[in-house]
Short mmCIF file of C-alpha atoms in Angstrom, two decimals:
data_model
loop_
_atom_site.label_atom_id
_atom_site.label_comp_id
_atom_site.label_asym_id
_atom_site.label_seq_id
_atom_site.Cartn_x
_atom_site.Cartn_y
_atom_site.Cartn_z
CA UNK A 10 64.46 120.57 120.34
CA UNK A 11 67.50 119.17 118.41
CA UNK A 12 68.80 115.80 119.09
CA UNK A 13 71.91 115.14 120.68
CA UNK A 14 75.02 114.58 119.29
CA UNK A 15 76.05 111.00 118.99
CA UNK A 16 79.50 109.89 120.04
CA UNK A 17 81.76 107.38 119.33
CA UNK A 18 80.03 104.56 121.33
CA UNK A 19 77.18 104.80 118.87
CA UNK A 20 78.53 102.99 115.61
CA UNK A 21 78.61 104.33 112.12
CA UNK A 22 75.10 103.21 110.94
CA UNK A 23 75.73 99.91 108.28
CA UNK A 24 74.16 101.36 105.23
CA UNK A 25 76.40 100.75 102.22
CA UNK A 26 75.21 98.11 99.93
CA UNK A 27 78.27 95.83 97.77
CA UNK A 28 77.27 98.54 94.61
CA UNK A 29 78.33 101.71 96.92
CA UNK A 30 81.44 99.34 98.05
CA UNK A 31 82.48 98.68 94.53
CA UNK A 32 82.19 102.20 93.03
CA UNK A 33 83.26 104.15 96.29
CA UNK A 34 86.63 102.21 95.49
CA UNK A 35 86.67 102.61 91.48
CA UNK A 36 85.41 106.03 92.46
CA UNK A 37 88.80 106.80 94.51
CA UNK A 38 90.88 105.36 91.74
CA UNK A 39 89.59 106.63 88.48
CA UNK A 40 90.44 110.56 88.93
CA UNK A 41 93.31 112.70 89.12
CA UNK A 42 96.18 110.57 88.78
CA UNK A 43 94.78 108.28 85.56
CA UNK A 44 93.01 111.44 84.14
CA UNK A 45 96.21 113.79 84.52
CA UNK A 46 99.45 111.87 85.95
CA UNK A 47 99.70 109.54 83.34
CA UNK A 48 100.83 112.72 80.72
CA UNK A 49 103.93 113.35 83.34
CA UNK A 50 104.57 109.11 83.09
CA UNK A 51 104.84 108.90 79.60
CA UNK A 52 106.94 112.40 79.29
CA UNK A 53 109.25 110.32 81.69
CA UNK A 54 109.48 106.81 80.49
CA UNK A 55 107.67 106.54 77.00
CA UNK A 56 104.86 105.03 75.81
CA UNK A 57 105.87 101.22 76.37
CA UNK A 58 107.61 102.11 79.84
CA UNK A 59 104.35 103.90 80.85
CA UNK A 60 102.09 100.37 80.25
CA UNK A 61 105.11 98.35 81.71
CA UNK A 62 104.56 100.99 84.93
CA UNK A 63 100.96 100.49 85.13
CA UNK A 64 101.26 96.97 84.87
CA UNK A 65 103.71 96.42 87.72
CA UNK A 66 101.52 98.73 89.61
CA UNK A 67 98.40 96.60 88.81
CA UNK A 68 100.54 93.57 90.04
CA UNK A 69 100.92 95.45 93.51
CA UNK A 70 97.42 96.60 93.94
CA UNK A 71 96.51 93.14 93.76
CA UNK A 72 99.18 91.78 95.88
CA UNK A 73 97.73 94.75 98.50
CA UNK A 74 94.09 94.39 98.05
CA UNK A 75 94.10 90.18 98.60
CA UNK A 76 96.54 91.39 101.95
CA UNK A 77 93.57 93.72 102.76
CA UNK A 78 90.90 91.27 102.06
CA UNK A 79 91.76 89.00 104.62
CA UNK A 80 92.23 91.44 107.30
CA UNK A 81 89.09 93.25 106.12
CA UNK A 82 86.76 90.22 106.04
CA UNK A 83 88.30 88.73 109.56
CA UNK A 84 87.76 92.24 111.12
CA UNK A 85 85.40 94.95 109.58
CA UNK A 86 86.09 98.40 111.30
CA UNK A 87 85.79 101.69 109.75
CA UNK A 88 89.21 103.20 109.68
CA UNK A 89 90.62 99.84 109.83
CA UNK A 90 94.32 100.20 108.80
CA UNK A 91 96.04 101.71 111.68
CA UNK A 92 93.65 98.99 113.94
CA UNK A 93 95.30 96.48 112.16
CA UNK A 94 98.62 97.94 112.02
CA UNK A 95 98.78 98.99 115.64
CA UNK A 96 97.52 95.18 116.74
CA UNK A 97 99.81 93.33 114.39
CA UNK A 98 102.71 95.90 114.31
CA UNK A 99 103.14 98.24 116.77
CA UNK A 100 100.89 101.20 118.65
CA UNK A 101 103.36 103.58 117.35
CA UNK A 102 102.98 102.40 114.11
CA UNK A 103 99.30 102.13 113.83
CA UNK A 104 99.16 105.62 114.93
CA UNK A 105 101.78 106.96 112.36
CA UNK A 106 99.66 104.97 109.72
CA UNK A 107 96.26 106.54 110.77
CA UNK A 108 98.22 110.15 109.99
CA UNK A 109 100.00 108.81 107.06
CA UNK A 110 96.49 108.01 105.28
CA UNK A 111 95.00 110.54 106.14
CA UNK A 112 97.81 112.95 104.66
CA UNK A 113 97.48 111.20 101.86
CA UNK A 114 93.94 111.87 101.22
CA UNK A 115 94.46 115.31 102.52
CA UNK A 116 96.81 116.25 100.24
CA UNK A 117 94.81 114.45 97.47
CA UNK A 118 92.32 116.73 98.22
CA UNK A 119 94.68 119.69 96.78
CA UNK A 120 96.03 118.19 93.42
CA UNK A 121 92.04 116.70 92.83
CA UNK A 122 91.10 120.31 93.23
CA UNK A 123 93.99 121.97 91.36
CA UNK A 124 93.00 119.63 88.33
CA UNK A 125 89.98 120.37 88.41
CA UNK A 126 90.59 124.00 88.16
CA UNK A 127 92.26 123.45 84.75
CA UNK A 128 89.59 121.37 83.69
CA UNK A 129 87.86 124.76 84.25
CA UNK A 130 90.51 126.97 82.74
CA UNK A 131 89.79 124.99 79.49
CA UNK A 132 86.65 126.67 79.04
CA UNK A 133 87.37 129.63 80.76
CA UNK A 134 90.87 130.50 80.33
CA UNK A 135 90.54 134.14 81.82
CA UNK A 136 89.43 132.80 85.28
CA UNK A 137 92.44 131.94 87.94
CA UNK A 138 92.60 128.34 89.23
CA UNK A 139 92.23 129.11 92.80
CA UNK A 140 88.54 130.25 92.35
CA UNK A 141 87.34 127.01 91.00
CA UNK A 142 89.27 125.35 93.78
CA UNK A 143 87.22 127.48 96.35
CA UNK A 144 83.89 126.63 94.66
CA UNK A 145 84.85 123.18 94.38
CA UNK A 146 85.82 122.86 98.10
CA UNK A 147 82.72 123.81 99.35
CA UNK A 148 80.73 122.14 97.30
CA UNK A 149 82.26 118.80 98.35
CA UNK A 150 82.44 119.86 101.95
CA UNK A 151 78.99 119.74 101.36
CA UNK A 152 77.76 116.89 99.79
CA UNK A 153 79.65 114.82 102.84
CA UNK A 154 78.33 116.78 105.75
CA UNK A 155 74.77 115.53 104.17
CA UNK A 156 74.60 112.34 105.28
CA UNK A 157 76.97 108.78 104.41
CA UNK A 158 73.97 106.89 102.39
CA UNK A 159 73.54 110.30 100.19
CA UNK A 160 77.39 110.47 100.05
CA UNK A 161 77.78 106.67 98.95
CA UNK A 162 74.20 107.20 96.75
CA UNK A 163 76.25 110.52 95.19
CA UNK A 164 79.22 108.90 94.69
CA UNK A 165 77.96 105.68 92.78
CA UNK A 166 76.45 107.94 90.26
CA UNK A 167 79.58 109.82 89.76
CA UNK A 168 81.38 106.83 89.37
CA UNK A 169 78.93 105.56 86.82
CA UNK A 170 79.61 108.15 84.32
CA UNK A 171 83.51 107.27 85.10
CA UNK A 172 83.21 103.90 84.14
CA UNK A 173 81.23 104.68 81.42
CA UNK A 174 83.49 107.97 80.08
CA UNK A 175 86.56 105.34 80.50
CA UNK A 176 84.74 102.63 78.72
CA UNK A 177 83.91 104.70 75.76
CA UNK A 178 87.22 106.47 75.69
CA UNK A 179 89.19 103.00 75.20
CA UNK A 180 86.53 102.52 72.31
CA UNK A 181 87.02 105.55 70.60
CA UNK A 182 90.43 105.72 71.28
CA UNK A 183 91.08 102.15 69.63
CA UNK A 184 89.26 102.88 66.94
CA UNK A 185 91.45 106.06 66.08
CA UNK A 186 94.20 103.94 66.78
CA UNK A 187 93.71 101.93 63.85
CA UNK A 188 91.90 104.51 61.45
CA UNK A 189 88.42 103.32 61.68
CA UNK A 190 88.14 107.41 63.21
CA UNK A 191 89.72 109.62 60.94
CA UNK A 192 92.28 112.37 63.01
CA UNK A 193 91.44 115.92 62.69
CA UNK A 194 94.12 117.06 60.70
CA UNK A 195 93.74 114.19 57.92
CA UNK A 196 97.14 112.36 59.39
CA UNK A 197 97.22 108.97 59.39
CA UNK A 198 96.05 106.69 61.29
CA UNK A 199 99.39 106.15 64.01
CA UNK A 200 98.52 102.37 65.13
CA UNK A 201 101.19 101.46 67.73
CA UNK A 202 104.21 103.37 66.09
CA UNK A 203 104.38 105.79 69.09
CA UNK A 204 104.64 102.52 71.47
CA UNK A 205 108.20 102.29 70.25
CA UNK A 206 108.65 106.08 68.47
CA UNK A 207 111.68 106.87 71.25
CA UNK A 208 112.46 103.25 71.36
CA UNK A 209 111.17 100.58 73.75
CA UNK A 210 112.57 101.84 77.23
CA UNK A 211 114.23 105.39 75.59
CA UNK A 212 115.33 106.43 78.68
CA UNK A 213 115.88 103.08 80.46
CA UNK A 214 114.44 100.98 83.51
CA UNK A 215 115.56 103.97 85.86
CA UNK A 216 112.92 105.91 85.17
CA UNK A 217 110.11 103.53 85.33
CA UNK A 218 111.14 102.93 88.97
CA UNK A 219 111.35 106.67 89.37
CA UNK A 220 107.78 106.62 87.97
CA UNK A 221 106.28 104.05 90.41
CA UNK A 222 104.65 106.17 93.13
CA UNK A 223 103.20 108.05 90.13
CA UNK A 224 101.79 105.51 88.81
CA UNK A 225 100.52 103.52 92.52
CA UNK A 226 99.21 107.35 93.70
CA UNK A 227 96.78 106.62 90.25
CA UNK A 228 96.16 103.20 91.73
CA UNK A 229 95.54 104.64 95.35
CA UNK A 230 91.44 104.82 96.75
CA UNK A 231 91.16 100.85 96.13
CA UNK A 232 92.06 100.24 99.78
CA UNK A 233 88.96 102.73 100.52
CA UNK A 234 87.15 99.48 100.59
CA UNK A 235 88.88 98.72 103.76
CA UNK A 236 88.05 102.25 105.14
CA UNK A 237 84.36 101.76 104.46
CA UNK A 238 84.25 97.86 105.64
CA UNK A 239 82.76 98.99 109.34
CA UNK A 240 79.79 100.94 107.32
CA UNK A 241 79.22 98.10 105.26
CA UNK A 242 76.06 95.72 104.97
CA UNK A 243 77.05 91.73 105.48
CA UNK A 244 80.45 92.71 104.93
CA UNK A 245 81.68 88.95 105.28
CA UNK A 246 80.19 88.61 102.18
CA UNK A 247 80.35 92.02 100.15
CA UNK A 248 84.25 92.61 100.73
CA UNK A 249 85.30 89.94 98.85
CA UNK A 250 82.92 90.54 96.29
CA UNK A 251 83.83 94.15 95.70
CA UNK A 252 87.84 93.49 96.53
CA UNK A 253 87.63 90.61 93.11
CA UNK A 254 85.56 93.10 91.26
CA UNK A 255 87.37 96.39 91.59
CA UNK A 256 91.11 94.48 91.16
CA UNK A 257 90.15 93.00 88.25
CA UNK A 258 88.01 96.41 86.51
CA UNK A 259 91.43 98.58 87.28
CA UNK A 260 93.31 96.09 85.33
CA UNK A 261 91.18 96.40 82.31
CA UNK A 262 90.29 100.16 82.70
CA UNK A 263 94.04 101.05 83.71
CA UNK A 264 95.83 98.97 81.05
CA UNK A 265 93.48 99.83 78.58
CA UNK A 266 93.50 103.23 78.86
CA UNK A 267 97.22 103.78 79.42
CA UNK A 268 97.54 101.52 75.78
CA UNK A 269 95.38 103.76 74.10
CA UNK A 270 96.93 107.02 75.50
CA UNK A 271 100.38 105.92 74.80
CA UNK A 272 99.58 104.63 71.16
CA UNK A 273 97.62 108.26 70.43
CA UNK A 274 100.11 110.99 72.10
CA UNK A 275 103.91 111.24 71.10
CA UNK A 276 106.18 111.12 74.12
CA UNK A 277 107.24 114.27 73.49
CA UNK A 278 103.89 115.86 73.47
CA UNK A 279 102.82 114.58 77.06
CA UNK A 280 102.41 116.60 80.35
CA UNK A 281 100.18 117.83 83.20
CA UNK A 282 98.97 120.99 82.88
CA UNK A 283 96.37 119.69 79.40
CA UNK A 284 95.24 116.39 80.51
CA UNK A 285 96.14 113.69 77.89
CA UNK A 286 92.18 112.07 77.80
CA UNK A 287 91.65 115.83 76.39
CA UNK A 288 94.65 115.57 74.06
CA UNK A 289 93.65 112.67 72.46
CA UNK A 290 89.65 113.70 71.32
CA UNK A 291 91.23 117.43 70.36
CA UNK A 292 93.05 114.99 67.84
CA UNK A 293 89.63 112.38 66.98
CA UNK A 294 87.53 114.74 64.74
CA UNK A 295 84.39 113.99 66.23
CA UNK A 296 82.54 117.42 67.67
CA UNK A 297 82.33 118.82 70.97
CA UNK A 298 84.29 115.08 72.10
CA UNK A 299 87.03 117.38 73.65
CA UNK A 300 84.38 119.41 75.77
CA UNK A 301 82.45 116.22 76.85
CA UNK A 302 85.26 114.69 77.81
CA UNK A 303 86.77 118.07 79.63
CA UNK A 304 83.38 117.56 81.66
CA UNK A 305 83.48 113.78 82.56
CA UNK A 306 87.29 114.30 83.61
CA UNK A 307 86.25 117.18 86.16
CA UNK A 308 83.00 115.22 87.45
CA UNK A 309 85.85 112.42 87.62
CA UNK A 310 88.26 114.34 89.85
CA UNK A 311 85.30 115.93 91.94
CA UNK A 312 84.23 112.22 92.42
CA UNK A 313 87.86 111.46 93.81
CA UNK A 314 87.99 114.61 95.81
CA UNK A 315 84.54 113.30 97.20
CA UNK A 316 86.36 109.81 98.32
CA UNK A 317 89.13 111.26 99.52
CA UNK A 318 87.28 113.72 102.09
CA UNK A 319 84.96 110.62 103.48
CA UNK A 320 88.56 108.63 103.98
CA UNK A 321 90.37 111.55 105.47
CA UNK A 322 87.88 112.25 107.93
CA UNK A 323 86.85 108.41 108.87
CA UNK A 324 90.70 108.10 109.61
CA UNK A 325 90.74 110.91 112.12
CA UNK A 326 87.31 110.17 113.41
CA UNK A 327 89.05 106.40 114.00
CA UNK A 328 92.22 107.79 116.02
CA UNK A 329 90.11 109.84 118.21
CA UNK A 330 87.82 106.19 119.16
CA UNK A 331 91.61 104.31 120.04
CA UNK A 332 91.66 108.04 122.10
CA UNK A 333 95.22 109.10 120.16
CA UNK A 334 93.29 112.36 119.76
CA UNK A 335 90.77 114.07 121.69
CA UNK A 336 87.72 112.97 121.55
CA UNK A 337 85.32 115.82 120.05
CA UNK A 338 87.01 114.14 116.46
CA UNK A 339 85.39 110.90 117.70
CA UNK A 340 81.63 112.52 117.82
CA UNK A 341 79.17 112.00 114.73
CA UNK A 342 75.89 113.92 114.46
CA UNK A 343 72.78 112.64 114.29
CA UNK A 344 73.22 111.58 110.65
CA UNK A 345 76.65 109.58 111.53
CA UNK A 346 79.25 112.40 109.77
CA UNK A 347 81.83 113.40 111.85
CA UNK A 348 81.47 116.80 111.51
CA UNK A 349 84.57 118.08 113.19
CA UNK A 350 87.10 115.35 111.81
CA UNK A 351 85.54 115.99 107.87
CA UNK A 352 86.22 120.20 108.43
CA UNK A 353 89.76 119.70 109.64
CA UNK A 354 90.43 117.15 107.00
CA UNK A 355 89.01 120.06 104.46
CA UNK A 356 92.04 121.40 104.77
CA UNK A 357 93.44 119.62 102.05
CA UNK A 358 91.44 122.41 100.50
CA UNK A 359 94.03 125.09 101.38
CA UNK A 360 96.37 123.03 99.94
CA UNK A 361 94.93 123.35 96.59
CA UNK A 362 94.49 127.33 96.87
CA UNK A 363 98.16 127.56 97.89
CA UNK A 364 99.56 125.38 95.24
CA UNK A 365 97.24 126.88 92.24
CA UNK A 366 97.96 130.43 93.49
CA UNK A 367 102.17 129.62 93.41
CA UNK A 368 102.78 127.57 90.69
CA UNK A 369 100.33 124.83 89.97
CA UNK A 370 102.14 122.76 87.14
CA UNK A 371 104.86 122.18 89.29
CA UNK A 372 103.38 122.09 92.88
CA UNK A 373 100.61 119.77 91.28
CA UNK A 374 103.35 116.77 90.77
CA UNK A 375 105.16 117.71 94.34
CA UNK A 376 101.38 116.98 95.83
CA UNK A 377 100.92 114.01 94.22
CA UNK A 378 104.09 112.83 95.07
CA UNK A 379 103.46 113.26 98.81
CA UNK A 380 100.32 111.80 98.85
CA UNK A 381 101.40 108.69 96.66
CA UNK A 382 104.84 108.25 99.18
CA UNK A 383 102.29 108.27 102.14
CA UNK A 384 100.00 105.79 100.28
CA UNK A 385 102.48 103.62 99.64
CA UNK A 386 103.72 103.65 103.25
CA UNK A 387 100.17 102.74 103.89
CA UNK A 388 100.76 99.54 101.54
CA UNK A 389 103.85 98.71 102.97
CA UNK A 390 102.02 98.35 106.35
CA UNK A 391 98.78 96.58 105.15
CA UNK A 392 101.20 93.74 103.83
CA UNK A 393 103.13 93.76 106.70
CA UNK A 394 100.21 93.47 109.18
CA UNK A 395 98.81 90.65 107.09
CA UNK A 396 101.88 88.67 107.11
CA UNK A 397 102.16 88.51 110.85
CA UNK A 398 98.26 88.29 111.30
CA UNK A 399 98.36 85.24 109.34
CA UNK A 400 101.28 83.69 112.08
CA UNK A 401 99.76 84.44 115.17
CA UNK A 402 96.53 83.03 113.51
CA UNK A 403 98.44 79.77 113.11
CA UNK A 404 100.72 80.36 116.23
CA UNK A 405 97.41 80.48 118.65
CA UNK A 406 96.61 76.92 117.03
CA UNK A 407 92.90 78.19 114.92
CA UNK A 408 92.82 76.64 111.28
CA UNK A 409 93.09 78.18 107.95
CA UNK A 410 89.09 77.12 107.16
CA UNK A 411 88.32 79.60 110.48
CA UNK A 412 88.92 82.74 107.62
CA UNK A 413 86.28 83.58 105.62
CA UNK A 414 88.59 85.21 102.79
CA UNK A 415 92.28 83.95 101.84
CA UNK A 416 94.68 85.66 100.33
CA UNK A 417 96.46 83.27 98.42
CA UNK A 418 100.11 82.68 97.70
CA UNK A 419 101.17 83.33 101.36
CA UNK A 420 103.63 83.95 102.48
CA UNK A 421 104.65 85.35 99.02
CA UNK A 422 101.86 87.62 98.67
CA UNK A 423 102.47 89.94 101.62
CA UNK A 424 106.29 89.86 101.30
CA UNK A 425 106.49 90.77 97.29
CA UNK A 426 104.16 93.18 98.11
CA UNK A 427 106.01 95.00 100.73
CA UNK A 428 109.19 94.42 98.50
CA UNK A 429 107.69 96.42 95.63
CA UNK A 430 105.94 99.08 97.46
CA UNK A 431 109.52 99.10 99.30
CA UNK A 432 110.95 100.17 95.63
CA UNK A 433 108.59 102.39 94.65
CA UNK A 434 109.62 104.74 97.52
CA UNK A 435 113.49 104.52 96.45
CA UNK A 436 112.53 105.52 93.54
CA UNK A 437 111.33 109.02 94.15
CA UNK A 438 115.10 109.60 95.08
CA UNK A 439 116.22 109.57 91.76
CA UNK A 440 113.11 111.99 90.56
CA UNK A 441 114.48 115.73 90.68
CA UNK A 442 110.57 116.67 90.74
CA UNK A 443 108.91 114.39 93.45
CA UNK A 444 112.01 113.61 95.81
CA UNK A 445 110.23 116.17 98.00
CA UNK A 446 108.20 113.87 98.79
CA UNK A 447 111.06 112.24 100.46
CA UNK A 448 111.87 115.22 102.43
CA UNK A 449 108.82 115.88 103.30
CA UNK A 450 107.13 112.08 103.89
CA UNK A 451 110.08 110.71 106.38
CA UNK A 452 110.04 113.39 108.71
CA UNK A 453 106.81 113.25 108.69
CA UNK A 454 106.74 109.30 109.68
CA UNK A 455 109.57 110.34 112.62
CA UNK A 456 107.81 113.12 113.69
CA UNK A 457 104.67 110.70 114.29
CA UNK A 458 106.67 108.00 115.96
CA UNK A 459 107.50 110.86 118.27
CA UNK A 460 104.07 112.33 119.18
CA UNK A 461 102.79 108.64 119.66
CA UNK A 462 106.04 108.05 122.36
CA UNK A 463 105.25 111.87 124.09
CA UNK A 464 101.45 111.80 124.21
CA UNK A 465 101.36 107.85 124.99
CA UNK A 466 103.48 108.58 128.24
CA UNK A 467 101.36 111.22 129.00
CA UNK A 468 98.18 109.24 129.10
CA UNK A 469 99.99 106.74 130.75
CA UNK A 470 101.57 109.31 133.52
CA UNK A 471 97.65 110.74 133.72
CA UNK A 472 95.72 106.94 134.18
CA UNK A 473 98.94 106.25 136.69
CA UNK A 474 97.44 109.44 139.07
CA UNK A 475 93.79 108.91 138.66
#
């Protein structure tokens, strides 16, 4: 006789360790936009513009994160940002927030899976990129209907050879940089000449701004900690702990790699469709790098894809316990996966067919676009809901030594922040190539504003005759 399905009123079981916290987070970041976006940033803004992007975008991941952490630590729920957002904001906007992340891991799902059908198509040119995206959607589907301690256990591993792959690839990479590892075709050794090739800023600060959702879309999966902080052991003490660790191993990884990348490919030589980590060990004459590399990158992007699934379904799994949808989303089986909410989030996975079957160079950047405007949006409301969470605090007369976890700097934290991520938006306006994100992201936001007002007066008009 099979057990019966749990519901909502029977939490997500507490099984993640600060280790799963830390890597589930790097293991978001570190994939498809570092591995392939950053060849479209430096085609746009050159090698010093690129590491000038990245930076500013490190500077706003850790204005975002701190935001988070004190939200996070005062109230652990899984799915937490529209919770926060809808108590310190608005319903409406809580629930537009709940849909925004979870289009943007959605959509992540189809450019993760449309990379890593050209990692594929490097060793197997002949075979279309929507069939790898169908084998790679199942197999991920899979590996989260299993169980969350297997996914977290599965993901920490993947991350691991990330870390590792990125750790060794700065080494190598510096190391070519400055001719201790001669180039394949017996060039010299280019040290930082192609920092400043095109000049500093060739095509001004215009399109570093243009670049920034780019560049935060790479940065996107560190709020994941927040997602996972209601399946979290002691998570008074392990968000913290993982929020200081992952902030400060992006910087390192990010910036490093972005230095190395931008010192070892010519900005004219950058793109999408060959990712630049491959680019750089076709040109490092050591054997079979390229191919082990090619390898890491996909197990990189799968490990993203993984993250992104477990977020996108959490989120919908969350709106159906505040009951803005119905509740079959809100039941979990007898191994705490919600089931239903993961297979409708899966259809990121469509996405990815679509777009590979169309035109996937192009429709690869319009996806990431979309999913980096909606993460930003995301942003923009963590560090608004922290900024007024932190007045009522004060305003209902409870100290500042009642929170476990400060961010520090306030009010300045939260409001430069929301300024930046506020910039990064305007920027995709002035992007030929992502301002669909634009036209697609704001109607988007207005058309959830709207189902929040319609289906809210409905519930209302139904409690008012019961």
């Amino acid at each position: 006789m099979t057990q019966p399905t749990q519901t909502s009123e029977t939490p997500f079981k507490r099984t993640m360790k600060v280790r799963h916290l830390v890597m589930l987070s790097l293991g978001g970041v570190i994939g498809t936009g570092l591995f392939f976006n950053t060849g479209y940033i430096i085609s746009t803004t050159g090698a010093a513009g690129t590491l000038l992007a990245y930076l500013i975008g490190a500077l706003v991941v850790w204005l975002v994160m701190v935001c988070l952490g004190e939200l996070s630590v005062a109230m652990p729920e899984t799915g937490a940002f529209h919770v926060y957002a809808a108590r310190y904001l608005s319903p409406a906007t809580g629930y537009t927030v709940a849909w925004l992340y979870w289009l943007t891991w959605t959509v992540a799902l189809g450019s993760s899976f449309t990379a890593a059908g050209f990692c594929m198509q490097y060793w197997f040119p002949q075979v279309p990129v929507w069939i790898w995206c169908l084998v790679f959607c199942l197999a991920i589907y899979l590996l989260n209907t299993i169980s969350t301690r297997f996914f977290a256990e599965g993901e920490f591993w993947f991350s691991i050879v990330k870390v590792v792959t990125v750790v060794a690839f700065i080494l190598l990479g510096g190391a070519a940089i400055f001719g201790f590892i001669p180039l394949k075709d017996g060039s010299a050794a280019p040290g930082l000449s192609n920092l400043t090739a095109h000049g500093w800023l060739p095509h001004g600060i215009l399109p570093i701004i243009m670049t920034m959702v780019a560049v935060n879309f790479a940065f996107s999966g560190t709020e994941l900690i927040g997602i996972a902080a209601g399946e979290t052991e002691n998570p008074q003490r392990v968000l913290p702990l993982a929020i200081r660790t992952t902030v400060a191993r992006l910087i390192i990884f990010f910036v490093g790699t972005v230095l190395v990348l931008a010192a070892l490919i010519p900005m004219d030589q950058a793109g999408i469709v060959k990712s630049p980590f491959v680019m750089v060990f076709e040109k490092i004459g050591i054997p079979w790098a390229a191919d082990i590399i090619n390898f890491v990158i996909l197990t990189a992007i799968l490990s993203a894809a993984n993250s992104g699934l477990y977020a996108s379904g959490r989120m919908l799994w969350s709106l159906a316990n505040e009951n803005t949808l119905p509740r079959c989303f809100a039941r979990v089986n007898k191994r705490g996966v919600p089931m239903l909410a993961l297979t409708v989030s899966m259809l990121g996975g469509v996405l990815a067919l679509l777009s590979s079957v169309i035109a996937p160079d192009t429709v690869f950047v319009a996806l990431s676009a979309i999913s980096g405007f909606a993460v930003v949006a995301v942003w923009l409301s963590i560090c608004a809901s922290h900024y007024m969470f932190r007045r009522r605090h004060l305003q209902e007369g409870k100290g500042l030594e009642e929170l476990v976890y400060r961010a520090p700097l306030y009010p300045l934290t939260p409001i430069l922040g929301f300024i930046l991520c506020l910039v990064a938006c305007a920027g995709l306006a002035f992007d030929p190539s992502q301002r669909i994100a634009l036209w697609c992201g704001i109607p988007f936001v207005l058309l959830c504003y709207a189902a929040y007002h319609l289906t809210h007066k409905r519930l209302a008009a139904a409690e008012a005759e019961s």
